[in-house]
Every structure is written in structure tokens, then in C-alpha cells.
Coordinates of C-alpha atoms and ligand atoms in Angstrom, one line a residue:
X113 CA -97.1 279.8 61.8
X114 CA -94.3 279.6 64.3
X115 CA -92.5 276.3 64.3
X116 CA -92.7 275.5 67.9
X117 CA -96.5 275.9 68.2
X118 CA -97.0 274.4 64.8
X119 CA -95.0 271.4 65.9
X120 CA -97.1 271.2 69.0
X121 CA -100.3 271.5 67.1
X122 CA -99.2 268.7 64.8
X123 CA -97.4 266.4 67.2
X124 CA -99.0 266.8 70.7
X125 CA -100.2 263.5 72.0
X126 CA -103.9 263.2 72.2
X127 CA -104.2 262.8 75.9
X128 CA -107.7 262.8 77.6
X129 CA -107.0 265.7 79.8
X130 CA -106.0 267.8 76.8
X131 CA -109.5 267.7 75.5
X132 CA -110.7 270.0 78.2
X133 CA -109.6 273.1 80.1
X134 CA -111.6 272.3 83.2
X135 CA -109.2 273.2 86.0
X136 CA -110.3 270.1 88.1
X137 CA -109.3 267.8 85.2
X138 CA -106.0 269.6 84.7
X139 CA -105.4 269.5 88.5
X140 CA -105.9 265.7 88.7
X141 CA -103.8 265.1 85.6
X142 CA -100.9 267.2 86.9
X143 CA -100.9 265.6 90.3
X144 CA -101.0 262.1 88.8
X145 CA -98.2 263.0 86.4
X146 CA -95.8 263.9 89.2
X147 CA -93.2 261.1 89.3
X148 CA -95.3 259.0 86.9
X149 CA -95.3 258.3 83.2
X150 CA -98.0 259.4 80.9
X151 CA -98.9 255.9 79.7
X152 CA -99.4 254.8 83.3
X153 CA -101.5 257.8 84.2
X154 CA -104.0 257.7 81.3
X155 CA -106.2 254.7 82.6
X156 CA -106.0 256.0 86.2
X157 CA -107.1 259.5 85.1
X158 CA -110.0 258.1 83.1
X159 CA -111.2 255.8 85.9
X160 CA -110.8 258.7 88.4
X161 CA -112.9 261.0 86.3
X162 CA -115.6 258.4 85.9
X163 CA -115.7 257.9 89.7
X164 CA -115.1 261.5 90.9
X165 CA -116.1 263.9 88.1
X166 CA -115.8 267.1 90.1
X167 CA -114.3 268.8 93.1
X168 CA -117.4 268.2 95.2
X169 CA -117.3 264.5 94.6
X170 CA -113.6 264.3 95.5
X171 CA -114.2 266.4 98.7
X172 CA -116.9 264.0 99.9
X173 CA -115.2 260.7 99.0
X174 CA -114.0 258.3 101.7
X175 CA -110.2 258.1 102.0
X176 CA -110.4 254.3 101.4
X177 CA -112.1 254.9 98.1
X178 CA -109.4 257.4 97.1
X179 CA -106.6 255.0 98.0
X180 CA -108.2 252.3 96.0
X181 CA -108.5 254.6 92.9
X182 CA -104.8 255.5 93.4
X183 CA -103.6 252.0 94.1
X184 CA -100.4 251.3 92.1
X185 CA -99.6 255.0 91.4
X186 CA -97.4 255.3 94.5
X187 CA -96.5 258.4 96.4
X188 CA -99.8 258.3 98.3
X189 CA -99.3 261.7 99.9
X190 CA -100.4 263.1 96.6
X191 CA -103.9 261.6 96.9
X192 CA -104.3 262.7 100.5
X193 CA -103.3 266.3 99.6
X194 CA -105.7 266.2 96.7
X195 CA -108.5 265.3 99.1
X196 CA -107.6 268.1 101.5
X197 CA -107.3 270.5 98.5
X198 CA -110.8 269.6 97.3
X199 CA -112.2 270.0 100.8
X200 CA -110.5 273.4 101.1
X201 CA -112.0 274.5 97.7
X202 CA -115.4 273.5 98.9
X203 CA -115.0 275.3 102.2
X204 CA -113.2 278.4 101.1
X205 CA -114.2 278.8 97.4
X206 CA -117.7 277.5 97.4
X207 CA -116.7 274.4 95.4
X208 CA -115.4 276.4 92.4
X209 CA -111.7 275.8 91.5
X210 CA -109.9 279.0 92.3
X211 CA -108.5 280.9 89.4
X212 CA -106.2 283.3 91.3
X213 CA -102.6 282.0 91.1
X214 CA -102.0 282.7 94.8
X215 CA -105.1 280.7 95.7
X216 CA -104.1 277.8 93.6
X217 CA -100.6 277.8 95.1
X218 CA -102.1 277.8 98.6
X219 CA -103.8 274.5 98.1
X220 CA -102.2 271.5 99.8
X221 CA -99.8 269.6 97.7
X222 CA -99.5 272.3 95.0
X223 CA -96.1 273.8 94.3
X224 CA -95.0 276.4 91.9
X225 CA -94.9 274.0 88.9
X226 CA -98.4 272.6 89.4
X227 CA -99.9 276.0 90.1
X228 CA -98.3 277.4 87.0
X229 CA -99.6 274.4 84.9
X230 CA -103.2 274.9 86.2
X231 CA -103.1 278.7 85.9
X232 CA -101.8 278.6 82.3
X233 CA -103.6 275.6 80.9
X234 CA -107.0 276.1 82.6
X235 CA -107.1 279.9 83.0
X236 CA -104.7 281.1 80.3
X237 CA -102.6 283.1 82.8
X238 CA -99.0 283.7 81.9
X239 CA -97.4 281.7 84.7
X240 CA -94.3 279.7 84.0
X241 CA -93.8 275.9 84.4
X242 CA -90.5 274.3 85.0
X243 CA -90.4 270.5 85.3
X244 CA -87.7 268.1 84.3
X245 CA -88.7 268.2 80.6
X246 CA -88.7 272.0 80.5
X247 CA -85.4 272.2 82.4
X248 CA -83.8 270.0 79.8
X249 CA -85.2 272.0 76.8
X250 CA -84.2 275.4 78.3
X251 CA -80.7 274.4 79.4
X252 CA -79.9 273.0 75.9
X253 CA -81.7 275.8 74.1
X254 CA -79.8 278.5 76.0
X255 CA -76.6 276.5 76.5
X256 CA -76.7 276.6 80.3
X257 CA -74.1 274.2 81.6
X258 CA -74.3 274.8 85.3
X259 CA -76.3 272.3 87.4
X260 CA -80.0 273.3 87.2
X261 CA -80.5 272.2 90.8
X262 CA -78.2 275.0 92.0
X263 CA -80.6 277.6 93.5
X264 CA -79.2 280.5 91.4
X265 CA -79.4 278.5 88.1
X266 CA -82.8 277.2 89.0
X267 CA -84.0 280.7 89.6
X268 CA -82.6 281.8 86.3
X269 CA -84.4 279.0 84.5
X270 CA -87.7 280.0 86.2
X271 CA -87.0 283.6 84.9
X272 CA -86.5 282.3 81.4
X273 CA -89.7 280.2 81.5
X274 CA -91.5 283.3 82.8
X275 CA -90.1 285.5 80.1
X276 CA -91.2 283.0 77.5
X277 CA -94.8 282.6 78.8
X278 CA -95.1 286.4 79.4
X279 CA -94.1 287.0 75.9
X280 CA -96.6 284.4 74.7
X281 CA -99.4 286.3 76.6
X282 CA -98.8 289.4 74.5
X283 CA -98.7 287.5 71.2
X284 CA -101.2 285.9 68.9
X285 CA -100.6 282.1 69.1
X286 CA -99.2 281.9 65.6
X287 CA -96.3 284.1 66.6
X288 CA -95.7 283.0 70.2
X289 CA -93.1 280.3 70.4
X290 CA -90.3 281.0 68.0
X291 CA -90.3 284.8 68.3
X292 CA -90.0 284.7 72.0
X293 CA -87.3 282.0 72.0
X294 CA -85.3 284.0 69.3
X295 CA -85.5 287.2 71.3
X296 CA -84.3 285.5 74.4
X297 CA -81.6 283.4 72.9
X298 CA -80.2 286.4 71.1
X299 CA -80.3 288.3 74.5
X300 CA -81.2 291.4 72.6
X301 CA -82.9 292.9 75.5
X302 CA -86.2 292.4 77.3
X303 CA -89.2 290.9 75.5
X304 CA -91.1 293.4 73.4
X305 CA -94.7 293.3 72.2
X306 CA -94.9 291.4 68.9
X307 CA -96.1 292.8 65.7
X308 CA -99.7 292.1 64.8
X309 CA -100.2 288.4 64.1
X310 CA -102.3 286.3 61.8
X311 CA -105.4 284.4 62.8
X312 CA -104.7 282.5 66.1
X313 CA -105.0 278.7 65.7
X314 CA -105.5 278.4 69.5
X315 CA -107.4 280.7 71.9
X316 CA -104.9 279.9 74.6
X317 CA -101.4 281.0 73.7
X318 CA -99.8 280.7 77.1
X319 CA -101.3 277.2 77.6
X320 CA -99.9 276.2 74.2
X321 CA -96.5 277.6 74.9
X322 CA -96.1 275.9 78.2
X323 CA -97.4 272.6 76.9
X324 CA -95.2 272.8 73.8
X325 CA -92.1 273.1 75.9
X326 CA -93.1 270.2 78.1
X327 CA -94.1 268.1 75.1
X328 CA -90.8 268.9 73.2
X329 CA -88.9 267.7 76.3
X330 CA -91.0 264.5 76.4
X331 CA -90.9 263.6 72.7
X332 CA -87.9 265.2 71.0
X333 CA -85.5 266.8 73.5
X334 CA -85.2 263.5 75.4
X335 CA -82.5 262.8 78.0
X336 CA -80.7 260.4 75.7
X337 CA -80.4 260.6 71.9
X338 CA -82.6 263.7 71.4
X339 CA -84.0 263.9 67.9
X340 CA -82.5 267.3 67.0
X341 CA -83.1 266.8 63.3
X342 CA -86.8 266.8 64.0
X343 CA -86.7 269.7 66.5
X344 CA -88.7 272.8 65.6
X345 CA -86.2 275.1 67.4
X346 CA -83.0 273.5 66.3
X347 CA -82.0 276.6 64.5
X348 CA -82.0 278.5 67.8
X349 CA -80.5 275.9 70.0
X350 CA -77.1 276.8 71.5
X351 CA -76.3 273.3 72.7
X352 CA -76.8 271.9 69.2
X353 CA -74.8 274.7 67.6
X354 CA -71.9 274.2 70.0
X355 CA -72.1 270.4 69.9
X356 CA -72.9 270.1 73.7
X357 CA -76.3 268.4 73.5
X358 CA -75.3 265.2 75.3
X359 CA -73.6 267.1 78.1
X360 CA -76.7 269.2 79.1
X361 CA -78.3 269.5 81.5
X362 CA -75.3 269.2 83.7
X363 CA -77.0 267.4 86.6
X364 CA -73.8 266.3 88.3
X365 CA -73.2 262.8 89.6
X366 CA -76.4 261.2 91.0
X367 CA -76.2 259.2 94.2
X368 CA -76.1 255.5 93.6
X369 CA -79.3 253.7 94.4
X370 CA -79.4 251.9 97.7
X371 CA -80.4 248.2 97.7
X372 CA -83.0 247.2 100.3
X373 CA -84.3 243.7 101.1
X374 CA -87.8 242.9 102.4
X375 CA -89.4 239.6 103.4
X376 CA -93.2 239.3 103.4
X377 CA -95.3 236.4 104.7
X378 CA -98.5 235.0 103.3
X379 CA -100.6 233.2 106.0
X380 CA -103.7 231.4 104.8
X381 CA -106.3 229.8 107.0
X382 CA -109.0 228.2 104.9
X383 CA -110.1 230.9 102.4
X384 CA -108.8 233.7 104.6
X385 CA -105.5 235.6 104.5
X386 CA -103.7 237.6 107.2
X387 CA -103.2 241.3 106.2
X388 CA -102.4 244.5 108.1
X389 CA -103.1 248.2 107.5
X390 CA -100.1 250.5 107.7
X391 CA -100.4 253.2 110.3
X392 CA -100.6 257.0 109.7
X393 CA -97.4 259.0 109.4
X394 CA -95.3 256.3 107.6
X395 CA -94.7 255.7 103.9
X396 CA -97.8 254.2 102.2
X397 CA -99.8 255.2 105.3
X398 CA -103.3 253.6 105.5
X399 CA -102.6 251.1 102.7
X400 CA -102.8 247.3 103.3
X401 CA -100.0 244.8 103.1
X402 CA -99.0 241.2 104.1
X403 CA -97.0 240.9 107.3
X404 CA -93.4 241.8 106.5
X405 CA -90.0 243.0 107.7
X406 CA -88.1 245.7 106.0
X407 CA -84.4 246.6 105.6
X408 CA -83.0 243.2 106.2
X409 CA -79.3 242.5 106.1
X410 CA -78.1 240.3 103.3
X411 CA -77.4 237.4 105.7
X412 CA -80.7 237.6 107.6
X413 CA -81.9 234.3 109.0
X414 CA -85.3 233.7 107.4
X415 CA -86.9 231.9 110.3
X416 CA -85.9 234.5 112.8
X417 CA -87.2 237.2 110.4
X418 CA -90.5 235.4 110.2
X419 CA -90.7 235.1 114.0
X420 CA -90.1 238.9 114.3
X421 CA -92.7 239.7 111.7
X422 CA -95.3 237.3 112.9
X423 CA -94.7 236.9 116.6
X424 CA -94.4 233.1 116.3
X425 CA -92.1 230.5 114.6
X426 CA -93.6 229.1 111.5
X427 CA -93.5 225.4 110.8
X428 CA -92.2 225.9 107.3
X429 CA -91.8 228.6 104.7
X430 CA -92.2 228.2 100.9
X431 CA -90.9 230.8 98.5
X432 CA -93.9 232.3 96.6
X433 CA -92.4 235.1 94.5
X434 CA -89.7 237.9 94.2
X435 CA -90.8 241.4 93.5
X436 CA -88.3 244.1 92.5
X437 CA -89.3 247.8 92.5
X438 CA -88.0 251.2 93.3
X439 CA -89.1 253.9 95.8
X440 CA -87.1 257.1 95.6
X441 CA -83.4 256.1 95.9
X442 CA -84.1 252.6 97.1
X443 CA -84.0 249.5 94.8
X444 CA -86.1 247.1 96.7
X445 CA -86.1 243.3 96.5
X446 CA -89.1 241.8 98.2
X447 CA -89.3 238.0 98.7
X448 CA -92.7 236.6 99.6
X449 CA -93.1 233.3 101.4
X450 CA -96.1 231.1 102.1
X451 CA -96.3 230.1 105.8
X452 CA -97.6 226.6 106.6
X453 CA -100.1 226.5 109.4
X454 CA -101.1 223.4 111.3
X455 CA -104.2 222.0 109.6
X456 CA -107.1 222.1 112.1
X457 CA -104.9 223.9 114.6
X458 CA -105.7 227.3 116.2
X459 CA -105.2 230.3 114.1
X460 CA -102.0 232.1 115.2
X461 CA -102.5 235.2 117.3
X462 CA -100.6 237.5 114.9
X463 CA -101.9 241.0 114.7
X464 CA -103.9 242.0 111.6
X465 CA -107.2 240.9 110.0
X466 CA -108.1 237.6 108.3
X467 CA -110.0 238.3 105.2
X468 CA -111.1 236.4 102.0
X469 CA -109.6 237.2 98.6
X470 CA -112.9 239.0 97.5
X471 CA -112.5 241.4 100.5
X472 CA -108.7 241.9 99.9
X473 CA -109.3 242.9 96.3
X474 CA -111.5 245.7 97.4
X475 CA -108.8 247.1 99.8
X476 CA -106.0 249.5 98.6
X477 CA -102.7 247.7 98.8
X478 CA -99.2 249.0 98.7
X479 CA -98.0 248.3 95.1
X480 CA -95.5 245.5 95.9
X481 CA -98.1 243.8 98.1
X482 CA -100.8 244.1 95.4
X483 CA -98.4 242.1 93.2
X484 CA -98.3 239.4 95.9
X485 CA -102.1 239.5 96.0
X486 CA -102.2 239.0 92.2
X487 CA -100.1 235.8 92.7
X488 CA -102.9 234.4 95.0
X489 CA -105.6 234.6 92.3
X490 CA -107.1 231.2 91.9
X491 CA -106.1 229.7 95.2
Ligands
SF4_546 FE1 -83.2 269.8 72.3 FE2 -81.8 269.2 70.1 FE3 -84.0 270.8 70.0 FE4 -81.8 271.6 71.0 S1 -82.1 271.1 68.9 S2 -83.8 271.9 71.9 S3 -81.0 269.8 72.0 S4 -83.9 268.6 70.6

């Protein structure tokens, strides 16, 4: 049995979406896994599947419900695109997930990687995948030292991934991985059909190959301190042979993250709190949040900031919590303050809605503001 697939069969994590080849399940997992770690995704995926078990249920769901199910995963454009994709599948494909690669690729929010993952995992079609994990494995395996973000190098990596998965489609699963890798690393010419193989351990060789490359990058060929001694393709790896593992992939110098300060204000009147919904067309559109002001200078005057955010000057401000998080290249420090209101006085005419905690917990909040909300439990 070839080492790569054998390694995958023995070491692949038991993830809930791997227990099915239902394209809808694969689609949801692949969209959730973009920019998000597996351990974070698992409970979200399970909850999502219980709530919206098929394309039709997703197509009919109210946007607020989808945002609540997605709350905390971030990059909310993903969930809005999933909704539009499901509606398109219902309208254009009668509710059946399309199996044609071009139709999958045409769905909103689906790029070449996700289309390849769905086509190969759910439909066993020899379409390549190239995510960060696969890029790392291929650049090391083939000893590619140019930046994989360069268009020419990126196109070359897609070609390699395609050659591998095309080779896999012609082979029995037991011969798939290592024979294809060996042929390509030796550059002995285009892939040829394999000799007859032994009983296949898996009915889906292209799915197994793509997933084994992704899994190898996630578990063994990691960005730092890869475990080459445990690697099933170490004998074929050019970077290991040439002692260049730590230098690859050559991603160049990353831009330094930009620090950003935010102040948020918690106003409580009796059992009700003031919250606002973010408008369409901005980051975290349609999600709820406490009144706040973004992109503050380091020396921002807190009282003036509060007046700009609220439209009135608060009597006093008490620090509630500091929340640190990252969005794309920004490292954000959010300080939340409780705003004292005059007891028995008129509620300030600040824009937004005054809602009790029970209602707030049902609304989808931007993740940093959800953490502020969690601080208010028990008040
Ligand atoms: Fe990655 Fe090391 Fe395996 Fe090469 S031998 S593919 S560098 S884990």
C-alpha cells in the first residue's frame, strides 16, 4: 500500500464531515474552514448541520438565523455567499448540489480551491486543490524556492497538484500517492497509467489524494518544526534531501500587523442595554454591537470619544474590559467602558435599540462585542 495513502488512512483525523461524501456537508465544512482552524469549526459545523441539514433548509433560512449560527466564526461574507449559493442551487439546479465542476465554481463565494475540494471529495472528480497546507507540502517536496504567491509559481503549483490528482484518478487507491509523487519529483516525463493495482482500500482515490496532501500539511509538514522523520514521503522530498526544509516555502517578508484601537460603550437603563446593528456594505454587516468608535489615535481623549460615539457627554465612564483580537492585518485592542446614566433621568436619545439581555443573546453579535456581552452575564 503506498505510504502516503496508507499514512492518511491511519492518521487522518476523524472529523465529522469526513464521515460523509454529501456535497452539501463538504461545502459547509470547506467554507467554514477558510481562515478558521479545524478545532474551532467542528462544533459550528455540527450545530449548523443539526439546524440546516440540507441545501433547501439553508436557502429558506432567515439571514438573522444564519448570522447567529455563524456568530464567532468571523468573515461573515462567507455565510452570506453560502445563503446566495443555496438559493441559486434551488433556483437553477432544482435543489440538488451541482456535480459539474464549472457549475460548482460558478456558485457565489466558491473559488478554485473550494470547487476542487467539493468536486474531488464529494464527486471523485480529478480536480486539484491548493491551499496553504498543500502549497507548503508541494514547495518542499519539489524543492521550489520562489515565492508561491508569484503568479507564475502559483500556476506551476496548481499544475503539479493537477498532475498528482489526475494521476490518482487513473490508479487504484493503493498505488495512488507515492507513485505519482515519485514520477513527478523525478521529472521523468508526463504521468503514465499505473500498472494494475491491488484491492483498493478506498473507492475514492482522488478524494484520498487531495485530502492526504492537506492532512500532511496540517499534521506533519507544518510551518515550523515539521516532523520529517514521521513523513510518509520523506524519501522523495527534495527540501529534506537538500536541507532546505525551514527555508520553504519562500513567502518573502510579511507586512507587519497594524495596531488599531477601538472604544466601546455599554449603556444600561434598568434591565436594558443600548445596541446597534451594523449597516450593509461594511465589515461585519448586519451584526449587532455596542456603540463604539474605531481607529482611535493613541492619545484619544476618552470623553470626547464617548461624545462622538453616543451623541452626548457621559457623566462618568468605568473601564469594563479589554479585548484583543485580529482581523486580517489589524491587531485590534478594544476597551469597553460602562457609561453611568442619571438614575430616574430620561434615557439619552442615542441611536440604537434598548434591549434586555435575553433578547441580546438571541442576536448575532460581532465577535469582539459578543465577548463584551459575555461580561454582562449576571448583571
Ligand atoms: Fe514536509 Fe519534511 Fe515530509 Fe518534506 S519530508 S514533505 S519537508 S514533512
